Tab-separated table of C-alpha atoms in Angstrom:
chain	number	residue	atom	x	y	z
A	1	UNK	CA	252.514	61.604	101.716
A	2	UNK	CA	253.657	60.398	98.535
A	3	UNK	CA	256.150	57.941	100.417
A	4	UNK	CA	253.636	55.569	102.112
A	5	UNK	CA	253.812	52.455	100.202
A	6	UNK	CA	252.261	48.703	100.575
A	7	UNK	CA	254.443	46.122	101.567
A	8	UNK	CA	253.034	43.593	99.296
A	9	UNK	CA	254.988	42.962	96.000
A	10	UNK	CA	253.275	43.733	92.981
A	11	UNK	CA	252.915	41.577	89.564
A	12	UNK	CA	254.980	43.108	86.675
A	13	UNK	CA	255.139	42.568	83.155
A	14	UNK	CA	258.443	44.220	82.173
A	15	UNK	CA	259.312	45.991	79.394
A	16	UNK	CA	263.003	47.250	77.914
A	17	UNK	CA	263.757	47.838	74.253
A	18	UNK	CA	266.955	48.255	72.340
A	19	UNK	CA	267.047	51.530	70.467
A	20	UNK	CA	268.832	51.880	67.945
A	21	UNK	CA	268.911	55.471	67.957
A	22	UNK	CA	270.699	55.444	71.771
A	23	UNK	CA	274.057	55.749	72.139
A	24	UNK	CA	273.922	54.058	75.673
A	25	UNK	CA	271.455	51.186	75.888
A	26	UNK	CA	269.741	50.300	79.544
A	27	UNK	CA	270.992	47.008	81.130
A	28	UNK	CA	268.115	44.609	81.360
A	29	UNK	CA	269.694	42.882	84.452
A	30	UNK	CA	269.978	46.347	86.201
A	31	UNK	CA	265.991	46.557	85.227
A	32	UNK	CA	264.793	43.489	86.855
A	33	UNK	CA	267.192	44.100	90.193
A	34	UNK	CA	265.136	47.360	90.083
A	35	UNK	CA	261.672	45.944	89.613
A	36	UNK	CA	262.776	43.569	92.533
A	37	UNK	CA	263.923	46.324	94.935
A	38	UNK	CA	260.625	48.251	94.268
A	39	UNK	CA	258.991	44.929	95.434
A	40	UNK	CA	257.613	43.993	92.196
A	41	UNK	CA	256.844	40.056	91.631
A	42	UNK	CA	258.062	39.863	87.854
A	43	UNK	CA	255.698	37.469	86.092
A	44	UNK	CA	256.975	38.736	82.440
A	45	UNK	CA	259.498	40.321	80.874
A	46	UNK	CA	259.246	41.327	77.294
A	47	UNK	CA	262.052	42.745	74.846
A	48	UNK	CA	262.533	43.931	71.264
A	49	UNK	CA	264.817	46.176	69.206
A	50	UNK	CA	263.360	49.448	67.736
A	51	UNK	CA	264.430	51.813	65.984
A	52	UNK	CA	263.018	54.741	67.297
A	53	UNK	CA	260.237	55.186	69.621
A	54	UNK	CA	256.879	55.727	68.778
A	55	UNK	CA	255.081	58.926	69.384
A	56	UNK	CA	251.318	57.687	70.764
A	57	UNK	CA	253.071	54.848	72.771
A	58	UNK	CA	256.799	54.685	72.704
A	59	UNK	CA	256.393	51.132	71.567
A	60	UNK	CA	254.649	49.722	68.113
A	61	UNK	CA	250.671	49.003	68.098
A	62	UNK	CA	252.019	45.148	67.764
A	63	UNK	CA	253.834	45.250	70.951
A	64	UNK	CA	251.237	47.271	72.662
A	65	UNK	CA	249.080	43.930	71.789
A	66	UNK	CA	251.282	41.947	73.085
A	67	UNK	CA	251.989	43.187	76.648
A	68	UNK	CA	248.498	43.476	76.715
A	69	UNK	CA	247.992	40.123	76.643
A	70	UNK	CA	251.049	39.084	78.284
A	71	UNK	CA	249.208	41.262	80.906
A	72	UNK	CA	245.874	39.759	80.882
A	73	UNK	CA	247.427	36.457	81.028
A	74	UNK	CA	249.502	37.006	84.456
A	75	UNK	CA	247.213	38.662	85.813
A	76	UNK	CA	249.582	41.223	85.992
A	77	UNK	CA	248.450	45.562	88.038
A	78	UNK	CA	251.314	46.918	86.633
A	79	UNK	CA	253.671	47.496	83.656
A	80	UNK	CA	257.373	48.752	83.982
A	81	UNK	CA	259.159	50.424	81.252
A	82	UNK	CA	262.939	50.211	81.613
A	83	UNK	CA	262.389	53.912	79.560
A	84	UNK	CA	261.353	57.122	80.333
A	85	UNK	CA	258.040	58.002	79.063
A	86	UNK	CA	256.142	61.223	78.221
A	87	UNK	CA	253.048	61.902	80.579
A	88	UNK	CA	251.027	61.399	77.265
A	89	UNK	CA	252.430	57.912	76.736
A	90	UNK	CA	251.449	57.143	79.750
A	91	UNK	CA	248.309	57.686	79.899
A	92	UNK	CA	247.424	56.537	76.383
A	93	UNK	CA	249.357	52.956	77.519
A	94	UNK	CA	247.083	52.665	80.557
A	95	UNK	CA	244.382	53.280	78.711
A	96	UNK	CA	245.180	49.909	76.092
A	97	UNK	CA	246.621	48.487	79.028
A	98	UNK	CA	243.890	48.908	81.458
A	99	UNK	CA	246.042	48.938	83.925
A	100	UNK	CA	249.176	50.839	85.666
A	101	UNK	CA	252.188	52.289	83.639
A	102	UNK	CA	255.224	53.173	85.149
A	103	UNK	CA	258.629	54.239	83.796
A	104	UNK	CA	262.537	53.876	84.955
A	105	UNK	CA	262.014	57.430	86.690
A	106	UNK	CA	258.781	56.502	88.313
A	107	UNK	CA	260.236	53.662	89.561
A	108	UNK	CA	263.496	54.440	91.071
A	109	UNK	CA	261.464	57.442	92.874
A	110	UNK	CA	259.386	54.546	94.110
A	111	UNK	CA	262.563	52.585	95.337
A	112	UNK	CA	263.853	55.658	96.767
A	113	UNK	CA	260.235	56.259	98.626
A	114	UNK	CA	260.672	53.231	100.484
A	115	UNK	CA	263.883	53.502	101.730
A	116	UNK	CA	263.663	56.735	103.038
A	117	UNK	CA	264.219	56.399	106.802
A	118	UNK	CA	265.001	60.270	107.833
A	119	UNK	CA	262.265	62.791	108.057
A	120	UNK	CA	264.860	64.730	105.504
A	121	UNK	CA	264.844	62.060	103.651
A	122	UNK	CA	261.282	61.422	103.077
A	123	UNK	CA	261.079	65.382	102.159
A	124	UNK	CA	263.866	64.974	99.642
A	125	UNK	CA	261.808	61.911	98.168
A	126	UNK	CA	258.473	63.831	97.817
A	127	UNK	CA	259.665	66.979	96.463
A	128	UNK	CA	261.427	64.272	93.038
A	129	UNK	CA	257.833	62.791	92.698
A	130	UNK	CA	255.662	65.929	93.074
A	131	UNK	CA	257.754	67.766	90.385
A	132	UNK	CA	257.664	64.381	88.830
A	133	UNK	CA	253.820	64.087	89.222
A	134	UNK	CA	253.011	67.648	88.377
A	135	UNK	CA	252.914	67.048	84.328
A	136	UNK	CA	251.257	63.532	85.265
A	137	UNK	CA	247.870	65.009	86.965
A	138	UNK	CA	245.483	64.519	84.889
A	139	UNK	CA	245.554	60.949	84.902
A	140	UNK	CA	244.262	61.017	88.228
A	141	UNK	CA	241.434	63.432	87.043
A	142	UNK	CA	240.062	62.484	83.665
A	143	UNK	CA	236.348	62.230	85.421
A	144	UNK	CA	236.090	65.512	86.730
A	145	UNK	CA	235.859	67.908	83.803
A	146	UNK	CA	234.775	70.802	86.285
A	147	UNK	CA	234.054	71.129	90.071
A	148	UNK	CA	230.351	69.818	89.997
A	149	UNK	CA	227.797	72.844	90.790
A	150	UNK	CA	224.404	72.857	93.118
A	151	UNK	CA	223.863	73.762	96.165
A	152	UNK	CA	227.212	73.273	98.521
A	153	UNK	CA	229.222	72.002	95.587
A	154	UNK	CA	229.643	75.497	93.308
A	155	UNK	CA	233.473	75.948	92.620
A	156	UNK	CA	235.220	78.994	92.656
A	157	UNK	CA	235.123	78.320	88.479
A	158	UNK	CA	238.509	76.198	88.397
A	159	UNK	CA	238.358	72.451	87.359
A	160	UNK	CA	239.822	70.150	90.156
A	161	UNK	CA	242.751	69.623	87.889
A	162	UNK	CA	244.058	73.352	88.125
A	163	UNK	CA	243.072	73.090	91.868
A	164	UNK	CA	245.204	70.545	92.619
A	165	UNK	CA	248.002	71.905	90.568
A	166	UNK	CA	248.019	74.801	92.680
A	167	UNK	CA	247.840	72.893	95.647
A	168	UNK	CA	250.699	70.823	94.663
A	169	UNK	CA	252.763	73.937	93.955
A	170	UNK	CA	252.082	75.554	97.494
A	171	UNK	CA	252.995	71.910	98.583
A	172	UNK	CA	256.731	72.207	96.499
A	173	UNK	CA	256.775	75.669	97.544
A	174	UNK	CA	256.606	74.568	101.670
A	175	UNK	CA	259.083	71.714	101.071
A	176	UNK	CA	261.441	73.892	99.014
A	177	UNK	CA	261.488	76.041	102.328
A	178	UNK	CA	262.544	73.446	104.621
A	179	UNK	CA	265.109	71.783	102.956
A	180	UNK	CA	266.370	75.369	102.358
A	181	UNK	CA	266.602	75.255	106.307
A	182	UNK	CA	268.638	71.570	105.833
A	183	UNK	CA	270.732	73.141	103.751
A	184	UNK	CA	272.116	76.602	106.198
A	185	UNK	CA	271.841	73.321	108.624
A	186	UNK	CA	274.108	70.983	107.358
A	187	UNK	CA	276.008	74.515	106.056
A	188	UNK	CA	277.279	74.608	109.402
A	189	UNK	CA	277.955	71.795	110.473
A	190	UNK	CA	280.325	72.173	107.314
A	191	UNK	CA	281.782	74.966	108.503
A	192	UNK	CA	282.286	73.967	111.829
A	193	UNK	CA	284.072	71.104	111.117
A	194	UNK	CA	286.454	73.320	108.845
A	195	UNK	CA	287.142	75.813	111.477
A	196	UNK	CA	288.082	72.118	113.483
A	197	UNK	CA	290.309	71.200	110.778
A	198	UNK	CA	289.052	67.773	110.558
A	199	UNK	CA	289.458	66.007	106.918
A	200	UNK	CA	286.179	64.973	105.277
A	201	UNK	CA	286.201	61.411	103.347
A	202	UNK	CA	283.044	61.022	101.422
A	203	UNK	CA	282.508	57.476	100.152
A	204	UNK	CA	280.786	57.303	97.217
A	205	UNK	CA	279.747	55.023	93.839
A	206	UNK	CA	277.557	53.268	91.886
A	207	UNK	CA	274.693	51.814	93.636
A	208	UNK	CA	275.141	48.600	95.408
A	209	UNK	CA	278.372	48.099	94.624
A	210	UNK	CA	278.642	47.977	99.193
A	211	UNK	CA	279.406	51.125	100.125
A	212	UNK	CA	277.531	50.982	103.368
A	213	UNK	CA	279.671	47.429	104.355
A	214	UNK	CA	283.132	49.305	103.510
A	215	UNK	CA	281.479	52.096	106.529
A	216	UNK	CA	280.961	49.883	108.514
A	217	UNK	CA	283.461	47.893	108.295
A	218	UNK	CA	286.111	51.107	108.850
A	219	UNK	CA	284.146	52.493	111.488
A	220	UNK	CA	282.108	49.310	112.924
A	221	UNK	CA	278.923	51.185	112.689
A	222	UNK	CA	276.037	49.716	111.873
A	223	UNK	CA	274.991	51.029	108.860
A	224	UNK	CA	271.703	49.005	106.942
A	225	UNK	CA	274.025	47.591	104.401
A	226	UNK	CA	272.477	44.905	101.939
A	227	UNK	CA	273.131	42.705	98.459
A	228	UNK	CA	270.065	45.584	96.702
A	229	UNK	CA	270.003	48.800	94.423
A	230	UNK	CA	270.002	51.876	97.120
A	231	UNK	CA	269.832	49.814	100.525
A	232	UNK	CA	270.929	53.518	101.130
A	233	UNK	CA	269.531	56.932	100.857
A	234	UNK	CA	270.371	58.965	104.530
A	235	UNK	CA	273.748	59.766	104.532
A	236	UNK	CA	275.336	58.783	107.604
A	237	UNK	CA	279.094	60.310	109.528
A	238	UNK	CA	281.548	58.850	111.555
A	239	UNK	CA	284.699	59.887	113.335
A	240	UNK	CA	287.762	57.742	112.612
A	241	UNK	CA	291.087	58.081	113.639
A	242	UNK	CA	293.913	57.873	110.851
A	243	UNK	CA	297.034	57.310	111.824
A	244	UNK	CA	299.680	60.045	110.869
A	245	UNK	CA	296.537	62.446	110.229
A	246	UNK	CA	294.020	62.824	113.051
A	247	UNK	CA	290.290	62.596	112.972
A	248	UNK	CA	288.859	62.424	109.833
A	249	UNK	CA	284.678	62.198	109.236
A	250	UNK	CA	283.458	59.692	106.843
A	251	UNK	CA	280.345	60.156	105.716
A	252	UNK	CA	278.312	57.013	103.533
A	253	UNK	CA	276.132	58.905	100.831
A	254	UNK	CA	273.335	57.614	98.744
A	255	UNK	CA	274.395	55.199	95.573
A	256	UNK	CA	274.034	56.244	91.663
A	257	UNK	CA	272.945	54.671	89.107
A	258	UNK	CA	272.740	54.595	85.002
A	259	UNK	CA	270.591	57.747	83.838
A	260	UNK	CA	270.068	59.042	87.985
A	261	UNK	CA	266.434	61.177	87.526
A	262	UNK	CA	267.453	64.574	87.439
A	263	UNK	CA	264.691	65.767	89.895
A	264	UNK	CA	266.911	63.776	91.990
A	265	UNK	CA	269.956	64.986	91.718
A	266	UNK	CA	267.918	68.673	92.442
A	267	UNK	CA	266.051	66.769	95.578
A	268	UNK	CA	269.271	65.610	97.385
A	269	UNK	CA	271.289	68.619	96.894
A	270	UNK	CA	271.380	69.262	100.034
A	271	UNK	CA	272.655	65.787	100.811
A	272	UNK	CA	274.940	65.701	98.008
A	273	UNK	CA	276.760	68.889	98.882
A	274	UNK	CA	278.279	66.772	101.523
A	275	UNK	CA	280.210	65.329	98.838
A	276	UNK	CA	281.112	68.425	96.614
A	277	UNK	CA	283.034	69.391	99.757
A	278	UNK	CA	284.906	66.502	101.081
A	279	UNK	CA	288.516	66.451	101.368
A	280	UNK	CA	288.449	63.360	99.581
A	281	UNK	CA	286.025	60.961	97.353
A	282	UNK	CA	286.305	57.133	98.218
A	283	UNK	CA	284.637	56.119	94.747
A	284	UNK	CA	283.862	52.726	95.147
A	285	UNK	CA	283.607	49.918	92.377
A	286	UNK	CA	282.180	46.479	91.985
A	287	UNK	CA	285.280	44.898	91.037
A	288	UNK	CA	283.031	41.662	89.975
A	289	UNK	CA	280.621	43.977	87.918
A	290	UNK	CA	281.655	43.287	83.959
A	291	UNK	CA	279.634	46.789	83.756
A	292	UNK	CA	282.446	48.276	86.408
A	293	UNK	CA	283.586	50.900	83.522
A	294	UNK	CA	280.489	52.074	82.666
A	295	UNK	CA	279.677	52.061	86.092
A	296	UNK	CA	282.688	54.594	86.823
A	297	UNK	CA	281.641	56.887	83.916
A	298	UNK	CA	278.583	57.457	85.316
A	299	UNK	CA	279.386	57.837	88.882
A	300	UNK	CA	281.805	60.553	87.486
A	301	UNK	CA	278.625	61.960	85.317
A	302	UNK	CA	276.879	62.399	88.654
A	303	UNK	CA	279.731	63.806	89.955
A	304	UNK	CA	280.514	66.355	87.987
A	305	UNK	CA	276.436	67.089	87.764
A	306	UNK	CA	276.802	68.562	91.440
A	307	UNK	CA	280.554	70.297	90.767
A	308	UNK	CA	282.311	68.128	92.640
A	309	UNK	CA	284.593	66.683	89.692
A	310	UNK	CA	287.964	68.443	91.079
A	311	UNK	CA	287.458	66.740	94.565
A	312	UNK	CA	290.432	64.394	95.018
A	313	UNK	CA	289.376	60.727	94.735
A	314	UNK	CA	290.919	57.278	95.252
A	315	UNK	CA	289.422	54.268	93.924
A	316	UNK	CA	288.396	51.424	96.184
A	317	UNK	CA	287.831	47.973	93.935
A	318	UNK	CA	285.756	46.326	96.036
A	319	UNK	CA	284.661	42.698	95.910
A	320	UNK	CA	288.344	40.753	95.168
A	321	UNK	CA	286.584	37.976	96.718
A	322	UNK	CA	283.784	37.109	94.301
A	323	UNK	CA	286.870	37.746	91.831
A	324	UNK	CA	289.378	35.118	91.150
A	325	UNK	CA	293.493	35.071	91.758
A	326	UNK	CA	293.176	38.938	92.582
A	327	UNK	CA	294.305	39.522	96.154
A	328	UNK	CA	294.603	42.591	98.270
A	329	UNK	CA	296.601	45.466	96.602
A	330	UNK	CA	297.413	49.061	95.968
A	331	UNK	CA	298.520	50.854	92.608
A	332	UNK	CA	300.345	54.122	92.423
A	333	UNK	CA	300.758	56.582	90.090
A	334	UNK	CA	304.222	57.527	87.994
A	335	UNK	CA	304.448	59.979	91.492
A	336	UNK	CA	304.266	57.423	93.592
A	337	UNK	CA	300.373	58.712	95.023
A	338	UNK	CA	297.681	55.644	96.033
A	339	UNK	CA	295.575	56.228	93.220
A	340	UNK	CA	293.190	52.683	93.410
A	341	UNK	CA	293.623	49.903	95.985
A	342	UNK	CA	291.773	46.035	95.722
A	343	UNK	CA	289.812	44.958	98.945
A	344	UNK	CA	287.308	43.526	100.321
A	345	UNK	CA	284.395	45.257	102.830
A	346	UNK	CA	282.773	42.030	103.571
A	347	UNK	CA	285.630	39.430	103.976
A	348	UNK	CA	287.651	42.568	105.940
A	349	UNK	CA	290.682	41.499	102.982
A	350	UNK	CA	292.852	45.234	102.537
A	351	UNK	CA	291.228	47.492	104.731
A	352	UNK	CA	294.727	47.687	106.263
A	353	UNK	CA	296.347	48.636	103.145
A	354	UNK	CA	293.046	51.342	102.415
A	355	UNK	CA	294.031	52.739	105.525
A	356	UNK	CA	297.427	53.652	104.464
A	357	UNK	CA	296.425	54.923	101.340
A	358	UNK	CA	294.149	57.065	102.886
A	359	UNK	CA	297.037	58.085	105.033
A	360	UNK	CA	299.283	59.642	102.127
A	361	UNK	CA	296.950	61.023	100.601
A	362	UNK	CA	295.852	62.951	103.263
A	363	UNK	CA	299.124	63.540	104.215
A	364	UNK	CA	299.670	65.137	100.484
A	365	UNK	CA	297.737	68.264	101.303
A	366	UNK	CA	300.734	68.221	104.608
A	367	UNK	CA	303.759	70.007	105.770
A	368	UNK	CA	306.655	69.495	107.475
A	369	UNK	CA	307.938	72.341	109.122
A	370	UNK	CA	309.963	73.708	112.234
A	371	UNK	CA	308.981	76.555	114.277
A	372	UNK	CA	310.857	78.361	116.371
A	373	UNK	CA	308.039	80.156	119.024
A	374	UNK	CA	310.031	82.980	121.510
A	375	UNK	CA	309.892	81.533	125.521
A	376	UNK	CA	306.608	84.290	125.949
A	377	UNK	CA	304.441	83.600	122.807
A	378	UNK	CA	302.847	80.693	124.986
A	379	UNK	CA	299.517	81.289	122.834
A	380	UNK	CA	301.778	80.454	119.611
A	381	UNK	CA	302.826	77.906	121.283
A	382	UNK	CA	298.963	76.287	122.881
A	383	UNK	CA	297.693	76.610	119.377
A	384	UNK	CA	299.786	74.202	117.882
A	385	UNK	CA	298.976	71.758	120.545
A	386	UNK	CA	295.288	72.851	120.052
A	387	UNK	CA	295.537	71.719	116.401
A	388	UNK	CA	297.007	68.509	117.213
A	389	UNK	CA	299.963	69.647	114.865
A	390	UNK	CA	302.891	69.368	116.844
A	391	UNK	CA	305.796	66.153	116.189
A	392	UNK	CA	307.685	67.004	118.295
A	393	UNK	CA	309.635	69.900	120.303
A	394	UNK	CA	313.038	70.775	122.168
A	395	UNK	CA	314.090	74.059	123.981
A	396	UNK	CA	317.855	75.835	122.175
A	397	UNK	CA	320.068	77.340	124.322
A	398	UNK	CA	318.697	80.585	124.388
A	399	UNK	CA	315.279	79.008	125.591
A	400	UNK	CA	313.282	79.159	122.580
A	401	UNK	CA	310.595	76.701	121.554
A	402	UNK	CA	311.635	74.330	118.694
A	403	UNK	CA	308.185	72.553	117.189
A	404	UNK	CA	307.783	70.253	114.697
A	405	UNK	CA	304.511	70.754	113.066
A	406	UNK	CA	302.875	69.023	110.532
A	407	UNK	CA	299.217	70.178	109.253
A	408	UNK	CA	297.988	71.446	106.195
A	409	UNK	CA	299.702	74.513	104.156
A	410	UNK	CA	297.099	77.015	104.488
A	411	UNK	CA	296.237	76.212	108.244
A	412	UNK	CA	300.301	77.285	109.439
A	413	UNK	CA	300.154	79.911	107.476
A	414	UNK	CA	296.988	81.412	108.660
A	415	UNK	CA	297.996	80.649	112.991
A	416	UNK	CA	301.521	82.085	112.405
A	417	UNK	CA	299.585	85.264	110.711
A	418	UNK	CA	297.056	85.640	113.656
A	419	UNK	CA	299.963	85.361	116.015
């Protein structure tokens, strides 16, 4: 299995380049955090400016020599690039550097492999890794041009590489079937929540923005939360009670990152679908991060990839305890509706304001109405009570029930039409 990783760190040389033909540069500090999260021990960081990538090595021949000397001097077993490399570039670099080379996508996949805890999470990570490795298989089989002949060793005529690719395709297909079953199960859960008229608030945001800490603060859960990239991979759900709304399902999800590998987005489709079908998104932002605006853009980009851009959202500016002279508050739009909350999930400051903003945003979809029910229509009255929609009741002189209800309009229309 591809997700079993060594526990010890590895000495690594980090390579970061500023490309003049690239509009959005990778963040060098984020790259260092990624390497640290993967368990790498960075012995050196090499950076330079480059007009455009070299077709053979991505970097120029002079930089290849510099990387080789650095790896030898520090006895490094690994070279990490903060960029995407083609399979041929990786092979050429490994041939020249005499050590393993991993690009940004491979590094993120490795972190995901270490963080996956559930069976579903491991399947999703393995699928992404297999899809990523399918074009890089030749790296492991350069010593086997064709299966060896001889008694007991005569093969069907295909190369070892062809055999391995065939097995790889079969494994990818097998995992795909298993994940499709997971999607069906998740869809059944979502349909059950819809039938029970339970709203879902999904926590999204850039990795390490404090989503799991906020989740724990709101639910008294004990979800793993740590100051590191991709601390959470597997989604967690908790039922909470919101004043004036009732039961709400809160979901903690995987964090996003700049240039999140597309194969990961595809592999985690079953998980991310929870986000696209939520009632409200709580977009958590690290308010103390100087790149917070860029991070917001990246999260919005991924949300558009998973068809969640139309889901209503509430911005949650977290970690205000790291800012000076910033107090918890709610920012409202022109109509008076909350669109941003400033708080600290670590200290608990502003959590009450988030609950208030949640109530107002979820209540925006609700209607309050008086319904007149005849004395012999007990079924309709019971249905409103079953939905938890009754906020008041009286009886008129004719013995009819006058019930004050509060619930989503589509649900009110459906109940009245059915009864």
